[in-house]
Amino acid sequence: MKHRLLIAASMMLVGLGLCAQEMSLLDKARAAYEKRADAAQAQEAAALYKQAAQADPKSYEAFWEGARACYFYGNYARSEAPDSEKLDIFQDGIGRAKAAIALKADGAEGHFWLGVLDGVYGEAKGIFKSLHMVPEIKAEMAECQKLDNTVECYGPDRVLGRLYYKLPWFKGGDDKKSIEYLEKCVNGCPTNALAKLYLAETLKSEGEKERAISLVKAIVSMTPDPRWAPEHVNIKATAEKFLKKWS
């Protein structure tokens, strides 16, 4: 009897050790992601999230956070890479987002990052070669709005606003709809510089130059929200270019 208790206790300790290892992988991935301004850390975050998901295939967080890491790695850290390389990174992220949704269909994060990654994948592939993906992007954002419209700080409005700006008019592009969605995002999440940048571009295209300039000036002078500090460097640089060009 005593021997059996010892075996049971040993097995329990092994199980606890495995859990600790899985959590350690996820923690390491999150720590690397926080340092994503460094391209090597961005790549490491994507790799570590993959390991964490392999260690715990039921971890919703490992999959959706991994999808987010793939987005940053391909869209920012590897922004100058050939489109073929970025397509591979985004495809990896799409797979992780789909896995997250399979684990938790009512999780807004999985749907959000699937839609976002579909979008950047389409941009890397070419807008006219990927128009068939637009209905899926819209569907994922609609699902997000149903589940939690504030996910990623009113992210669905930000994505839809950008989508309507990017689409050609004969495929549903609509600057007025773009402005409507982006204003919702900016009003709901005033610290998100990317939403302000997107809104400025759409306003400029609609002839509202003064409002557009006011927004890019606000981006240049704003204190970055800690949640998006690594992204803010690129966003601010783009805002400065717009300000010089439009003034």
PDB file of C-alpha atoms in Angstrom:
ATOM      1  CA  MET A   1       0.000   0.000   0.000  1.00  0.00           C
ATOM      2  CA  LYS A   2       2.783   2.363   0.955  1.00  0.00           C
ATOM      3  CA  HIS A   3       4.582   1.529  -2.305  1.00  0.00           C
ATOM      4  CA  ARG A   4       1.449   2.409  -4.320  1.00  0.00           C
ATOM      5  CA  LEU A   5       1.092   5.735  -2.526  1.00  0.00           C
ATOM      6  CA  LEU A   6       4.683   6.603  -3.319  1.00  0.00           C
ATOM      7  CA  ILE A   7       4.122   5.792  -7.006  1.00  0.00           C
ATOM      8  CA  ALA A   8       0.957   7.907  -7.067  1.00  0.00           C
ATOM      9  CA  ALA A   9       2.744  10.789  -5.382  1.00  0.00           C
ATOM     10  CA  SER A  10       5.614  10.542  -7.876  1.00  0.00           C
ATOM     11  CA  MET A  11       3.214  10.570 -10.816  1.00  0.00           C
ATOM     12  CA  MET A  12       1.491  13.651  -9.377  1.00  0.00           C
ATOM     13  CA  LEU A  13       4.812  15.445  -9.061  1.00  0.00           C
ATOM     14  CA  VAL A  14       5.707  14.554 -12.653  1.00  0.00           C
ATOM     15  CA  GLY A  15       2.366  15.953 -13.781  1.00  0.00           C
ATOM     16  CA  LEU A  16       2.932  19.153 -11.857  1.00  0.00           C
ATOM     17  CA  GLY A  17       6.384  19.403 -13.374  1.00  0.00           C
ATOM     18  CA  LEU A  18       4.951  19.126 -16.883  1.00  0.00           C
ATOM     19  CA  CYS A  19       2.398  21.852 -16.135  1.00  0.00           C
ATOM     20  CA  ALA A  20       5.158  24.088 -14.838  1.00  0.00           C
ATOM     21  CA  GLN A  21       7.143  23.435 -18.026  1.00  0.00           C
ATOM     22  CA  GLU A  22       4.160  24.333 -20.225  1.00  0.00           C
ATOM     23  CA  MET A  23       3.531  27.531 -18.280  1.00  0.00           C
ATOM     24  CA  SER A  24       7.224  28.336 -18.529  1.00  0.00           C
ATOM     25  CA  LEU A  25       7.067  28.100 -22.328  1.00  0.00           C
ATOM     26  CA  LEU A  26       4.047  30.386 -22.454  1.00  0.00           C
ATOM     27  CA  ASP A  27       5.674  32.828 -20.055  1.00  0.00           C
ATOM     28  CA  LYS A  28       8.864  32.823 -22.123  1.00  0.00           C
ATOM     29  CA  ALA A  29       6.842  33.453 -25.285  1.00  0.00           C
ATOM     30  CA  ARG A  30       5.056  36.370 -23.648  1.00  0.00           C
ATOM     31  CA  ALA A  31       8.333  37.804 -22.384  1.00  0.00           C
ATOM     32  CA  ALA A  32       9.826  37.625 -25.895  1.00  0.00           C
ATOM     33  CA  TYR A  33       6.708  39.213 -27.369  1.00  0.00           C
ATOM     34  CA  GLU A  34       7.021  42.144 -24.970  1.00  0.00           C
ATOM     35  CA  LYS A  35      10.479  42.751 -26.506  1.00  0.00           C
ATOM     36  CA  ARG A  36       9.182  42.395 -30.082  1.00  0.00           C
ATOM     37  CA  ALA A  37      10.690  45.706 -31.173  1.00  0.00           C
ATOM     38  CA  ASP A  38      13.842  43.598 -31.543  1.00  0.00           C
ATOM     39  CA  ALA A  39      13.351  41.486 -34.684  1.00  0.00           C
ATOM     40  CA  ALA A  40      15.155  38.525 -33.114  1.00  0.00           C
ATOM     41  CA  GLN A  41      12.801  38.623 -30.123  1.00  0.00           C
ATOM     42  CA  ALA A  42       9.778  38.847 -32.442  1.00  0.00           C
ATOM     43  CA  GLN A  43      10.955  35.707 -34.232  1.00  0.00           C
ATOM     44  CA  GLU A  44      11.673  34.016 -30.906  1.00  0.00           C
ATOM     45  CA  ALA A  45       8.186  34.858 -29.635  1.00  0.00           C
ATOM     46  CA  ALA A  46       6.553  33.199 -32.652  1.00  0.00           C
ATOM     47  CA  ALA A  47       8.743  30.111 -32.160  1.00  0.00           C
ATOM     48  CA  LEU A  48       8.120  29.891 -28.409  1.00  0.00           C
ATOM     49  CA  TYR A  49       4.357  30.220 -28.814  1.00  0.00           C
ATOM     50  CA  LYS A  50       4.519  27.315 -31.251  1.00  0.00           C
ATOM     51  CA  GLN A  51       6.393  25.240 -28.690  1.00  0.00           C
ATOM     52  CA  ALA A  52       3.888  26.205 -25.996  1.00  0.00           C
ATOM     53  CA  ALA A  53       0.995  25.109 -28.225  1.00  0.00           C
ATOM     54  CA  GLN A  54       2.736  21.812 -28.980  1.00  0.00           C
ATOM     55  CA  ALA A  55       3.306  21.247 -25.260  1.00  0.00           C
ATOM     56  CA  ASP A  56      -0.337  22.003 -24.479  1.00  0.00           C
ATOM     57  CA  PRO A  57      -2.547  21.515 -27.567  1.00  0.00           C
ATOM     58  CA  LYS A  58      -5.569  22.666 -25.551  1.00  0.00           C
ATOM     59  CA  SER A  59      -4.120  26.072 -24.700  1.00  0.00           C
ATOM     60  CA  TYR A  60      -6.321  28.667 -26.392  1.00  0.00           C
ATOM     61  CA  GLU A  61      -3.934  31.412 -25.296  1.00  0.00           C
ATOM     62  CA  ALA A  62      -0.884  29.733 -26.844  1.00  0.00           C
ATOM     63  CA  PHE A  63      -2.633  29.590 -30.214  1.00  0.00           C
ATOM     64  CA  TRP A  64      -4.256  33.022 -30.407  1.00  0.00           C
ATOM     65  CA  GLU A  65      -1.300  34.822 -28.877  1.00  0.00           C
ATOM     66  CA  GLY A  66       0.923  32.895 -31.274  1.00  0.00           C
ATOM     67  CA  ALA A  67      -1.208  34.093 -34.179  1.00  0.00           C
ATOM     68  CA  ARG A  68      -0.766  37.664 -32.947  1.00  0.00           C
ATOM     69  CA  ALA A  69       3.006  37.123 -32.712  1.00  0.00           C
ATOM     70  CA  CYS A  70       3.060  35.923 -36.332  1.00  0.00           C
ATOM     71  CA  TYR A  71       1.223  39.078 -37.386  1.00  0.00           C
ATOM     72  CA  PHE A  72       3.786  41.324 -35.717  1.00  0.00           C
ATOM     73  CA  TYR A  73       6.741  39.281 -36.930  1.00  0.00           C
ATOM     74  CA  GLY A  74       5.622  39.371 -40.557  1.00  0.00           C
ATOM     75  CA  ASN A  75       4.079  42.839 -40.654  1.00  0.00           C
ATOM     76  CA  TYR A  76       6.678  44.758 -38.656  1.00  0.00           C
ATOM     77  CA  ALA A  77       9.850  42.797 -37.900  1.00  0.00           C
ATOM     78  CA  ARG A  78      10.007  41.384 -41.448  1.00  0.00           C
ATOM     79  CA  SER A  79       8.286  44.241 -43.253  1.00  0.00           C
ATOM     80  CA  GLU A  80      11.151  44.511 -45.770  1.00  0.00           C
ATOM     81  CA  ALA A  81      11.255  40.764 -46.462  1.00  0.00           C
ATOM     82  CA  PRO A  82      10.114  39.323 -49.814  1.00  0.00           C
ATOM     83  CA  ASP A  83       6.360  38.786 -50.034  1.00  0.00           C
ATOM     84  CA  SER A  84       6.921  35.031 -50.359  1.00  0.00           C
ATOM     85  CA  GLU A  85       8.528  34.950 -46.915  1.00  0.00           C
ATOM     86  CA  LYS A  86       5.809  37.104 -45.362  1.00  0.00           C
ATOM     87  CA  LEU A  87       3.141  34.869 -46.899  1.00  0.00           C
ATOM     88  CA  ASP A  88       4.657  31.877 -45.099  1.00  0.00           C
ATOM     89  CA  ILE A  89       4.654  33.749 -41.772  1.00  0.00           C
ATOM     90  CA  PHE A  90       1.063  34.920 -42.193  1.00  0.00           C
ATOM     91  CA  GLN A  91      -0.058  31.463 -43.299  1.00  0.00           C
ATOM     92  CA  ASP A  92       1.463  30.076 -40.114  1.00  0.00           C
ATOM     93  CA  GLY A  93      -0.483  32.662 -38.125  1.00  0.00           C
ATOM     94  CA  ILE A  94      -3.720  31.830 -39.946  1.00  0.00           C
ATOM     95  CA  GLY A  95      -3.293  28.188 -38.983  1.00  0.00           C
ATOM     96  CA  ARG A  96      -2.772  29.117 -35.333  1.00  0.00           C
ATOM     97  CA  ALA A  97      -5.826  31.404 -35.299  1.00  0.00           C
ATOM     98  CA  LYS A  98      -7.970  28.641 -36.788  1.00  0.00           C
ATOM     99  CA  ALA A  99      -6.674  26.249 -34.137  1.00  0.00           C
ATOM    100  CA  ALA A 100      -7.617  28.789 -31.446  1.00  0.00           C
ATOM    101  CA  ILE A 101     -11.143  29.030 -32.864  1.00  0.00           C
ATOM    102  CA  ALA A 102     -11.418  25.237 -32.937  1.00  0.00           C
ATOM    103  CA  LEU A 103     -10.601  25.223 -29.224  1.00  0.00           C
ATOM    104  CA  LYS A 104     -12.874  28.120 -28.299  1.00  0.00           C
ATOM    105  CA  ALA A 105     -15.413  29.145 -30.919  1.00  0.00           C
ATOM    106  CA  ASP A 106     -16.751  31.943 -28.704  1.00  0.00           C
ATOM    107  CA  GLY A 107     -13.318  33.503 -28.174  1.00  0.00           C
ATOM    108  CA  ALA A 108     -13.182  36.883 -29.886  1.00  0.00           C
ATOM    109  CA  GLU A 109      -9.373  36.902 -30.004  1.00  0.00           C
ATOM    110  CA  GLY A 110      -9.122  33.905 -32.330  1.00  0.00           C
ATOM    111  CA  HIS A 111     -11.660  35.344 -34.756  1.00  0.00           C
ATOM    112  CA  PHE A 112     -10.016  38.760 -34.653  1.00  0.00           C
ATOM    113  CA  TRP A 113      -6.534  37.559 -35.491  1.00  0.00           C
ATOM    114  CA  LEU A 114      -7.803  35.216 -38.181  1.00  0.00           C
ATOM    115  CA  GLY A 115      -9.449  38.181 -39.901  1.00  0.00           C
ATOM    116  CA  VAL A 116      -6.366  40.378 -39.464  1.00  0.00           C
ATOM    117  CA  LEU A 117      -4.004  37.717 -40.773  1.00  0.00           C
ATOM    118  CA  ASP A 118      -6.286  37.045 -43.729  1.00  0.00           C
ATOM    119  CA  GLY A 119      -6.019  40.760 -44.463  1.00  0.00           C
ATOM    120  CA  VAL A 120      -2.228  41.047 -44.349  1.00  0.00           C
ATOM    121  CA  TYR A 121      -1.902  37.766 -46.232  1.00  0.00           C
ATOM    122  CA  GLY A 122      -4.098  39.255 -48.943  1.00  0.00           C
ATOM    123  CA  GLU A 123      -2.011  42.430 -49.051  1.00  0.00           C
ATOM    124  CA  ALA A 124       1.203  40.429 -49.420  1.00  0.00           C
ATOM    125  CA  LYS A 125      -0.352  38.283 -52.142  1.00  0.00           C
ATOM    126  CA  GLY A 126      -1.853  41.252 -53.977  1.00  0.00           C
ATOM    127  CA  ILE A 127      -5.247  42.875 -53.545  1.00  0.00           C
ATOM    128  CA  PHE A 128      -6.711  41.605 -56.820  1.00  0.00           C
ATOM    129  CA  LYS A 129      -5.475  38.060 -56.205  1.00  0.00           C
ATOM    130  CA  SER A 130      -7.082  37.930 -52.786  1.00  0.00           C
ATOM    131  CA  LEU A 131     -10.461  39.626 -53.170  1.00  0.00           C
ATOM    132  CA  HIS A 132     -12.095  36.252 -52.523  1.00  0.00           C
ATOM    133  CA  MET A 133     -10.867  36.544 -48.911  1.00  0.00           C
ATOM    134  CA  VAL A 134     -12.846  39.735 -48.222  1.00  0.00           C
ATOM    135  CA  PRO A 135     -16.105  37.957 -47.242  1.00  0.00           C
ATOM    136  CA  GLU A 136     -14.187  35.832 -44.715  1.00  0.00           C
ATOM    137  CA  ILE A 137     -12.520  38.901 -43.199  1.00  0.00           C
ATOM    138  CA  LYS A 138     -15.884  40.617 -42.870  1.00  0.00           C
ATOM    139  CA  ALA A 139     -17.412  37.475 -41.371  1.00  0.00           C
ATOM    140  CA  GLU A 140     -14.663  37.201 -38.746  1.00  0.00           C
ATOM    141  CA  MET A 141     -15.064  40.858 -37.785  1.00  0.00           C
ATOM    142  CA  ALA A 142     -18.845  40.436 -37.566  1.00  0.00           C
ATOM    143  CA  GLU A 143     -18.291  37.478 -35.247  1.00  0.00           C
ATOM    144  CA  CYS A 144     -15.945  39.585 -33.112  1.00  0.00           C
ATOM    145  CA  GLN A 145     -18.520  42.364 -32.854  1.00  0.00           C
ATOM    146  CA  LYS A 146     -21.088  39.832 -31.729  1.00  0.00           C
ATOM    147  CA  LEU A 147     -18.786  38.281 -29.127  1.00  0.00           C
ATOM    148  CA  ASP A 148     -16.843  41.333 -27.921  1.00  0.00           C
ATOM    149  CA  ASN A 149     -16.684  44.478 -30.037  1.00  0.00           C
ATOM    150  CA  THR A 150     -13.955  45.906 -27.764  1.00  0.00           C
ATOM    151  CA  VAL A 151     -11.459  43.105 -28.510  1.00  0.00           C
ATOM    152  CA  GLU A 152      -8.025  44.602 -29.245  1.00  0.00           C
ATOM    153  CA  CYS A 153      -9.402  48.016 -28.310  1.00  0.00           C
ATOM    154  CA  TYR A 154     -12.314  48.172 -30.782  1.00  0.00           C
ATOM    155  CA  GLY A 155     -10.215  46.241 -33.268  1.00  0.00           C
ATOM    156  CA  PRO A 156     -13.110  45.053 -35.484  1.00  0.00           C
ATOM    157  CA  ASP A 157     -14.044  48.662 -36.282  1.00  0.00           C
ATOM    158  CA  ARG A 158     -10.393  49.413 -37.050  1.00  0.00           C
ATOM    159  CA  VAL A 159     -10.092  46.439 -39.406  1.00  0.00           C
ATOM    160  CA  LEU A 160     -13.355  47.131 -41.216  1.00  0.00           C
ATOM    161  CA  GLY A 161     -12.491  50.806 -41.545  1.00  0.00           C
ATOM    162  CA  ARG A 162      -9.193  49.942 -43.165  1.00  0.00           C
ATOM    163  CA  LEU A 163     -10.784  47.299 -45.364  1.00  0.00           C
ATOM    164  CA  TYR A 164     -13.324  49.707 -46.840  1.00  0.00           C
ATOM    165  CA  TYR A 165     -10.517  52.186 -47.544  1.00  0.00           C
ATOM    166  CA  LYS A 166      -8.265  49.618 -49.232  1.00  0.00           C
ATOM    167  CA  LEU A 167     -10.909  47.941 -51.391  1.00  0.00           C
ATOM    168  CA  PRO A 168     -11.431  49.318 -54.912  1.00  0.00           C
ATOM    169  CA  TRP A 169     -14.823  51.011 -55.274  1.00  0.00           C
ATOM    170  CA  PHE A 170     -16.072  48.380 -57.728  1.00  0.00           C
ATOM    171  CA  LYS A 171     -15.444  45.689 -55.098  1.00  0.00           C
ATOM    172  CA  GLY A 172     -17.187  47.464 -52.235  1.00  0.00           C
ATOM    173  CA  GLY A 173     -14.647  50.097 -51.247  1.00  0.00           C
ATOM    174  CA  ASP A 174     -16.316  53.005 -49.496  1.00  0.00           C
ATOM    175  CA  ASP A 175     -14.447  55.878 -47.812  1.00  0.00           C
ATOM    176  CA  LYS A 176     -17.539  57.068 -45.976  1.00  0.00           C
ATOM    177  CA  LYS A 177     -17.989  53.645 -44.385  1.00  0.00           C
ATOM    178  CA  SER A 178     -14.276  53.617 -43.623  1.00  0.00           C
ATOM    179  CA  ILE A 179     -14.535  56.924 -41.767  1.00  0.00           C
ATOM    180  CA  GLU A 180     -17.604  55.729 -39.870  1.00  0.00           C
ATOM    181  CA  TYR A 181     -15.873  52.599 -38.587  1.00  0.00           C
ATOM    182  CA  LEU A 182     -12.568  54.311 -37.834  1.00  0.00           C
ATOM    183  CA  GLU A 183     -14.226  57.123 -35.917  1.00  0.00           C
ATOM    184  CA  LYS A 184     -15.941  54.489 -33.754  1.00  0.00           C
ATOM    185  CA  CYS A 185     -12.551  52.955 -33.046  1.00  0.00           C
ATOM    186  CA  VAL A 186     -10.844  56.274 -32.278  1.00  0.00           C
ATOM    187  CA  ASN A 187     -13.691  57.347 -30.007  1.00  0.00           C
ATOM    188  CA  GLY A 188     -13.703  53.999 -28.206  1.00  0.00           C
ATOM    189  CA  CYS A 189      -9.927  53.718 -28.014  1.00  0.00           C
ATOM    190  CA  PRO A 190      -8.317  57.172 -28.271  1.00  0.00           C
ATOM    191  CA  THR A 191      -4.843  55.867 -27.382  1.00  0.00           C
ATOM    192  CA  ASN A 192      -4.619  53.649 -30.479  1.00  0.00           C
ATOM    193  CA  ALA A 193      -2.318  55.499 -32.875  1.00  0.00           C
ATOM    194  CA  LEU A 194      -2.907  53.062 -35.733  1.00  0.00           C
ATOM    195  CA  ALA A 195      -6.634  53.848 -35.844  1.00  0.00           C
ATOM    196  CA  LYS A 196      -5.809  57.567 -35.979  1.00  0.00           C
ATOM    197  CA  LEU A 197      -3.339  56.991 -38.801  1.00  0.00           C
ATOM    198  CA  TYR A 198      -5.877  54.976 -40.794  1.00  0.00           C
ATOM    199  CA  LEU A 199      -8.544  57.618 -40.216  1.00  0.00           C
ATOM    200  CA  ALA A 200      -6.172  60.378 -41.319  1.00  0.00           C
ATOM    201  CA  GLU A 201      -5.503  58.577 -44.615  1.00  0.00           C
ATOM    202  CA  THR A 202      -9.182  58.121 -45.352  1.00  0.00           C
ATOM    203  CA  LEU A 203     -10.017  61.713 -44.434  1.00  0.00           C
ATOM    204  CA  LYS A 204      -7.249  62.978 -46.705  1.00  0.00           C
ATOM    205  CA  SER A 205      -8.616  60.904 -49.590  1.00  0.00           C
ATOM    206  CA  GLU A 206     -12.042  62.467 -48.977  1.00  0.00           C
ATOM    207  CA  GLY A 207     -10.633  65.984 -49.120  1.00  0.00           C
ATOM    208  CA  GLU A 208     -10.701  66.616 -45.354  1.00  0.00           C
ATOM    209  CA  LYS A 209      -7.068  67.695 -45.272  1.00  0.00           C
ATOM    210  CA  GLU A 210      -7.206  69.811 -42.115  1.00  0.00           C
ATOM    211  CA  ARG A 211      -8.693  67.004 -40.013  1.00  0.00           C
ATOM    212  CA  ALA A 212      -6.168  64.583 -41.465  1.00  0.00           C
ATOM    213  CA  ILE A 213      -3.235  66.854 -40.578  1.00  0.00           C
ATOM    214  CA  SER A 214      -4.629  67.372 -37.078  1.00  0.00           C
ATOM    215  CA  LEU A 215      -4.677  63.605 -36.538  1.00  0.00           C
ATOM    216  CA  VAL A 216      -1.122  62.988 -37.727  1.00  0.00           C
ATOM    217  CA  LYS A 217       0.092  65.857 -35.543  1.00  0.00           C
ATOM    218  CA  ALA A 218      -1.627  64.185 -32.596  1.00  0.00           C
ATOM    219  CA  ILE A 219       0.143  60.898 -33.388  1.00  0.00           C
ATOM    220  CA  VAL A 220       3.555  62.571 -33.578  1.00  0.00           C
ATOM    221  CA  SER A 221       3.097  64.270 -30.196  1.00  0.00           C
ATOM    222  CA  MET A 222       1.226  61.538 -28.293  1.00  0.00           C
ATOM    223  CA  THR A 223       2.693  59.363 -25.565  1.00  0.00           C
ATOM    224  CA  PRO A 224       2.618  55.764 -26.840  1.00  0.00           C
ATOM    225  CA  ASP A 225       0.147  53.410 -25.212  1.00  0.00           C
ATOM    226  CA  PRO A 226       2.350  50.748 -23.530  1.00  0.00           C
ATOM    227  CA  ARG A 227       0.306  48.009 -25.200  1.00  0.00           C
ATOM    228  CA  TRP A 228       1.525  49.078 -28.642  1.00  0.00           C
ATOM    229  CA  ALA A 229       4.803  50.832 -27.880  1.00  0.00           C
ATOM    230  CA  PRO A 230       6.859  48.679 -30.321  1.00  0.00           C
ATOM    231  CA  GLU A 231       4.391  49.368 -33.146  1.00  0.00           C
ATOM    232  CA  HIS A 232       4.275  53.080 -32.329  1.00  0.00           C
ATOM    233  CA  VAL A 233       7.779  53.667 -33.699  1.00  0.00           C
ATOM    234  CA  ASN A 234       6.655  52.699 -37.216  1.00  0.00           C
ATOM    235  CA  ILE A 235       3.296  54.442 -36.901  1.00  0.00           C
ATOM    236  CA  LYS A 236       4.901  57.687 -35.759  1.00  0.00           C
ATOM    237  CA  ALA A 237       7.437  57.547 -38.605  1.00  0.00           C
ATOM    238  CA  THR A 238       4.601  57.161 -41.126  1.00  0.00           C
ATOM    239  CA  ALA A 239       2.666  60.018 -39.490  1.00  0.00           C
ATOM    240  CA  GLU A 240       5.736  62.259 -39.782  1.00  0.00           C
ATOM    241  CA  LYS A 241       6.012  61.443 -43.495  1.00  0.00           C
ATOM    242  CA  PHE A 242       2.341  62.267 -44.017  1.00  0.00           C
ATOM    243  CA  LEU A 243       2.699  65.518 -42.090  1.00  0.00           C
ATOM    244  CA  LYS A 244       5.633  66.606 -44.259  1.00  0.00           C
ATOM    245  CA  LYS A 245       3.821  65.590 -47.434  1.00  0.00           C
ATOM    246  CA  TRP A 246       0.439  67.127 -46.609  1.00  0.00           C
ATOM    247  CA  SER A 247       1.559  70.398 -44.975  1.00  0.00           C
TER     248      SER A 247
END
